[in-house]
Coordinates of C-alpha atoms in Angstrom, one line a residue:
M1 CA 2.3 -34.8 11.8
R2 CA 5.4 -35.8 9.8
Y3 CA 6.6 -31.9 9.9
R4 CA 7.0 -29.8 13.8
A5 CA 7.4 -26.7 11.3
A6 CA 6.8 -24.9 8.0
I7 CA 8.7 -22.3 6.8
F8 CA 7.8 -20.7 4.1
D9 CA 9.5 -18.0 1.0
M10 CA 8.0 -14.7 0.8
D11 CA 7.9 -14.1 -2.9
G12 CA 6.1 -15.9 -4.6
T13 CA 4.7 -18.4 -2.2
V14 CA 3.2 -16.6 0.5
L15 CA 2.6 -13.5 -1.3
N16 CA 2.2 -12.1 -4.5
T17 CA 4.1 -9.1 -4.7
L18 CA 5.5 -9.1 -8.3
D19 CA 3.6 -5.8 -9.4
D20 CA 5.3 -4.0 -6.0
L21 CA 8.7 -5.5 -7.8
V22 CA 7.8 -4.0 -11.1
T23 CA 7.6 -0.7 -10.1
A24 CA 10.4 -0.5 -8.1
L25 CA 12.5 -2.0 -9.9
N26 CA 12.3 0.1 -12.8
W27 CA 11.9 3.4 -11.2
A28 CA 15.3 2.1 -9.2
L29 CA 16.8 1.9 -13.0
K30 CA 15.0 4.7 -14.3
Q31 CA 17.4 7.4 -11.9
C32 CA 19.9 5.6 -12.6
G33 CA 19.8 6.4 -16.1
H34 CA 18.9 2.0 -16.8
R35 CA 16.3 0.7 -19.7
H36 CA 12.6 1.4 -17.0
D37 CA 10.4 -0.7 -19.2
Y38 CA 10.8 -4.3 -17.7
Q39 CA 7.6 -6.0 -16.9
G40 CA 5.8 -9.0 -14.6
E41 CA 7.0 -12.1 -17.1
I42 CA 11.4 -11.6 -17.4
V43 CA 10.4 -9.4 -13.7
R44 CA 9.9 -13.0 -12.5
Q45 CA 13.1 -14.5 -13.7
F46 CA 14.7 -11.6 -12.0
F47 CA 14.2 -12.2 -8.8
G48 CA 14.8 -15.0 -6.7
S49 CA 18.3 -14.2 -5.0
G50 CA 17.6 -11.1 -3.7
V51 CA 17.6 -7.3 -5.0
N52 CA 21.5 -7.3 -6.1
V53 CA 20.8 -9.9 -8.1
A54 CA 17.4 -9.6 -9.6
I55 CA 19.5 -6.4 -10.5
Q56 CA 22.3 -7.7 -12.3
R57 CA 20.3 -10.2 -14.2
A58 CA 18.2 -6.4 -15.5
L59 CA 21.0 -4.9 -16.3
A60 CA 22.5 -7.9 -18.2
Y61 CA 19.5 -8.6 -19.9
E62 CA 19.3 -4.7 -21.2
G63 CA 22.7 -5.4 -22.3
G64 CA 21.6 -8.5 -24.0
L65 CA 21.7 -11.5 -22.1
G66 CA 18.4 -14.3 -23.2
E67 CA 16.5 -15.3 -21.2
R68 CA 17.3 -19.1 -20.2
D69 CA 20.5 -17.8 -19.7
L70 CA 19.3 -15.5 -16.7
V71 CA 19.1 -18.2 -13.5
R72 CA 22.7 -18.4 -14.4
I73 CA 23.3 -15.0 -12.3
G74 CA 24.4 -15.2 -9.1
T75 CA 25.4 -19.4 -9.0
P76 CA 28.6 -20.3 -8.3
G77 CA 30.3 -19.1 -10.6
F78 CA 28.9 -16.6 -11.5
E79 CA 28.6 -14.0 -9.1
T80 CA 30.1 -11.1 -11.0
V81 CA 28.5 -10.8 -14.8
D82 CA 30.7 -9.1 -17.7
G83 CA 30.3 -6.1 -18.2
V84 CA 27.7 -5.0 -15.2
P85 CA 29.7 -3.5 -12.6
D86 CA 29.4 -4.3 -9.2
A87 CA 29.5 -0.5 -8.0
E88 CA 26.5 0.0 -10.9
V89 CA 24.7 -3.0 -9.0
E90 CA 25.1 -1.9 -5.3
R91 CA 24.2 2.5 -7.0
I92 CA 20.8 0.2 -7.6
A93 CA 20.5 -1.3 -5.0
A94 CA 20.6 2.2 -2.4
I95 CA 18.2 3.9 -4.7
Y96 CA 15.8 0.3 -4.9
K97 CA 16.4 -0.8 -1.6
P98 CA 14.2 2.0 1.0
Y99 CA 11.7 3.2 -2.5
Y100 CA 10.7 -0.5 -2.3
A101 CA 10.8 -0.7 1.7
G102 CA 8.2 2.6 1.5
H103 CA 6.6 1.0 -1.7
S104 CA 6.1 -3.4 -0.3
N105 CA 2.5 -3.2 0.1
E106 CA 0.9 -1.3 -2.2
K107 CA 0.1 -4.2 -5.2
T108 CA 1.1 -7.4 -3.0
G109 CA -0.8 -9.6 -1.3
P110 CA -1.3 -13.1 -0.2
Y111 CA -2.3 -15.9 -3.1
P112 CA -5.4 -17.7 -2.3
G113 CA -6.2 -19.7 -0.1
I114 CA -2.6 -18.7 1.9
L115 CA -4.0 -16.8 5.1
S116 CA -6.7 -19.5 5.8
L117 CA -3.5 -22.2 5.7
L118 CA -1.8 -21.0 7.7
K119 CA -4.7 -20.2 10.4
Q120 CA -4.5 -23.8 10.5
L121 CA -1.5 -24.7 11.2
H122 CA -1.6 -22.0 14.1
E123 CA -4.9 -24.1 15.1
K124 CA -2.3 -27.3 14.9
K125 CA 0.2 -25.9 16.5
M126 CA 2.2 -25.7 15.0
P127 CA 5.3 -23.0 14.4
T128 CA 5.2 -21.6 11.0
A129 CA 8.2 -18.6 9.8
V130 CA 9.6 -17.1 6.1
V131 CA 13.2 -16.9 5.0
S132 CA 13.2 -14.9 2.3
N133 CA 15.8 -12.7 -0.2
K134 CA 14.1 -10.1 0.3
P135 CA 15.3 -7.2 2.4
D136 CA 15.4 -8.0 6.0
E137 CA 12.9 -4.7 6.3
A138 CA 10.7 -5.3 4.1
V139 CA 10.2 -8.8 4.9
R140 CA 8.9 -7.3 8.1
I141 CA 7.0 -4.5 7.3
L142 CA 5.4 -7.0 4.7
T143 CA 4.8 -10.1 7.7
E144 CA 3.8 -7.2 10.0
E145 CA 1.2 -5.7 7.5
V146 CA -0.2 -8.4 5.7
F147 CA 0.5 -11.9 8.4
A148 CA 0.0 -9.7 11.5
G149 CA 0.5 -12.6 14.1
L150 CA 0.8 -15.4 11.7
F151 CA 4.8 -16.1 12.0
D152 CA 6.5 -17.0 14.8
V153 CA 9.5 -16.1 13.2
Y154 CA 10.5 -14.3 9.7
I155 CA 14.0 -13.3 8.1
G156 CA 14.8 -11.7 5.5
E157 CA 18.8 -10.9 3.5
R158 CA 20.7 -8.9 5.9
E159 CA 24.4 -7.7 6.7
G160 CA 26.4 -11.0 8.3
I161 CA 24.0 -13.6 6.9
P162 CA 24.4 -15.8 3.5
R163 CA 21.0 -15.4 1.2
K164 CA 19.9 -18.8 0.6
P165 CA 20.5 -21.1 -1.0
A166 CA 23.4 -21.1 1.5
R167 CA 21.6 -22.6 4.6
D168 CA 22.8 -20.1 7.6
M169 CA 19.1 -18.2 7.8
T170 CA 17.1 -21.8 8.0
D171 CA 19.2 -23.0 10.6
L172 CA 19.0 -19.5 13.2
V173 CA 14.9 -20.0 12.5
L174 CA 14.4 -23.8 13.2
R175 CA 17.2 -22.8 16.6
R176 CA 15.0 -20.4 17.5
L177 CA 12.2 -22.6 17.5
G178 CA 14.2 -25.3 19.0
L179 CA 13.9 -28.1 16.2
A180 CA 16.1 -29.6 14.0
P181 CA 16.2 -29.4 9.9
A182 CA 14.1 -33.3 9.7
D183 CA 11.9 -31.4 12.3
A184 CA 10.9 -28.9 9.1
V185 CA 9.7 -28.4 6.1
Y186 CA 10.7 -25.5 3.1
I187 CA 7.9 -24.7 0.7
G188 CA 9.0 -22.5 -1.8
D189 CA 8.5 -21.3 -6.0
S190 CA 11.7 -21.3 -6.5
E191 CA 14.7 -23.3 -8.0
V192 CA 17.5 -21.3 -5.1
D193 CA 13.9 -22.7 -2.5
M194 CA 14.8 -26.1 -3.9
Q195 CA 18.4 -25.5 -3.1
T196 CA 17.9 -24.1 0.4
A197 CA 16.1 -27.3 1.5
A198 CA 18.8 -29.3 0.7
N199 CA 21.5 -27.4 1.9
G200 CA 19.8 -26.8 5.3
G201 CA 18.7 -30.8 5.8
M202 CA 15.2 -30.2 5.1
D203 CA 12.4 -32.0 2.4
C204 CA 11.2 -29.4 0.4
I205 CA 7.6 -28.8 -1.3
S206 CA 7.4 -26.3 -4.2
V207 CA 4.4 -24.2 -4.9
D208 CA 3.7 -23.8 -9.1
W209 CA 2.0 -19.7 -8.6
G210 CA 4.7 -18.2 -8.1
F211 CA 7.6 -16.6 -10.4
R212 CA 9.1 -20.2 -11.9
S213 CA 6.0 -22.2 -13.6
H214 CA 5.5 -26.1 -13.1
A215 CA 7.4 -26.8 -16.2
F216 CA 10.7 -25.3 -15.2
L217 CA 10.1 -26.5 -11.5
K218 CA 9.6 -29.8 -13.0
E219 CA 13.2 -29.9 -15.2
R220 CA 14.7 -29.2 -11.8
G221 CA 13.5 -32.5 -9.5
A222 CA 10.5 -30.5 -8.0
C223 CA 8.9 -32.9 -6.3
P224 CA 6.2 -32.6 -5.1
I225 CA 4.9 -29.8 -7.1
V226 CA 1.2 -27.9 -5.5
S227 CA -1.2 -26.0 -7.1
D228 CA -3.4 -24.9 -5.6
A229 CA -3.3 -24.1 -0.8
K230 CA -5.8 -26.6 -0.6
A231 CA -2.6 -29.1 -1.8
L232 CA -0.5 -27.7 0.3
A233 CA -2.0 -28.1 3.8
A234 CA -2.2 -31.8 3.1
E235 CA 1.5 -32.4 1.8
I236 CA 2.4 -30.1 4.9
L237 CA 0.1 -32.0 7.3
R238 CA 0.1 -35.6 6.3
D239 CA 1.6 -38.0 8.6

């Protein structure tokens, strides 16, 4: 096999978390007096770069920013948003995080074929990991409740470690596994995941069943793009 380990994003890649994200985000926004009627299609575009960026995007959208510009928020040069105070983002995030941690597995579940895929990788003695921009507590809860024993290492956003697309979290995972970047492949559903793999010196496989469309991924140079777990297994296990 070409790869010795597989590192996965969580939201939109192994888990369909969208409904619980929608509920938690709308609840936190409501507590702070903001628009709180967002539906799944727009919330897909809010997430991918961590909770604070998702909240920035929601507030910017509330303020009139167009959908096409949302993806720029949270990228270099666009860490702050005019009309979206950092203090307000932090206030909403402080409400969102504990609420989501307590309600993260109500409507969430693995995408079709993912559990079988992970079992197949373990049967072949291939280490697996999750690296996500979700809060670390939520990553731990979901990994242990949904994927008990199927991931060797899992890490979410935590203080002191730069979030994706910085390579710090993937480097930490690789050190724990005793592997080099060239030994692993990163699997994700967004532009952030593509950048994470590139920054970390890893190959990337993109999936099109998550928070970004096939066309969106293709426009940004994703290759390969797979559409089901069987195709993903073939890419991970190819020679």
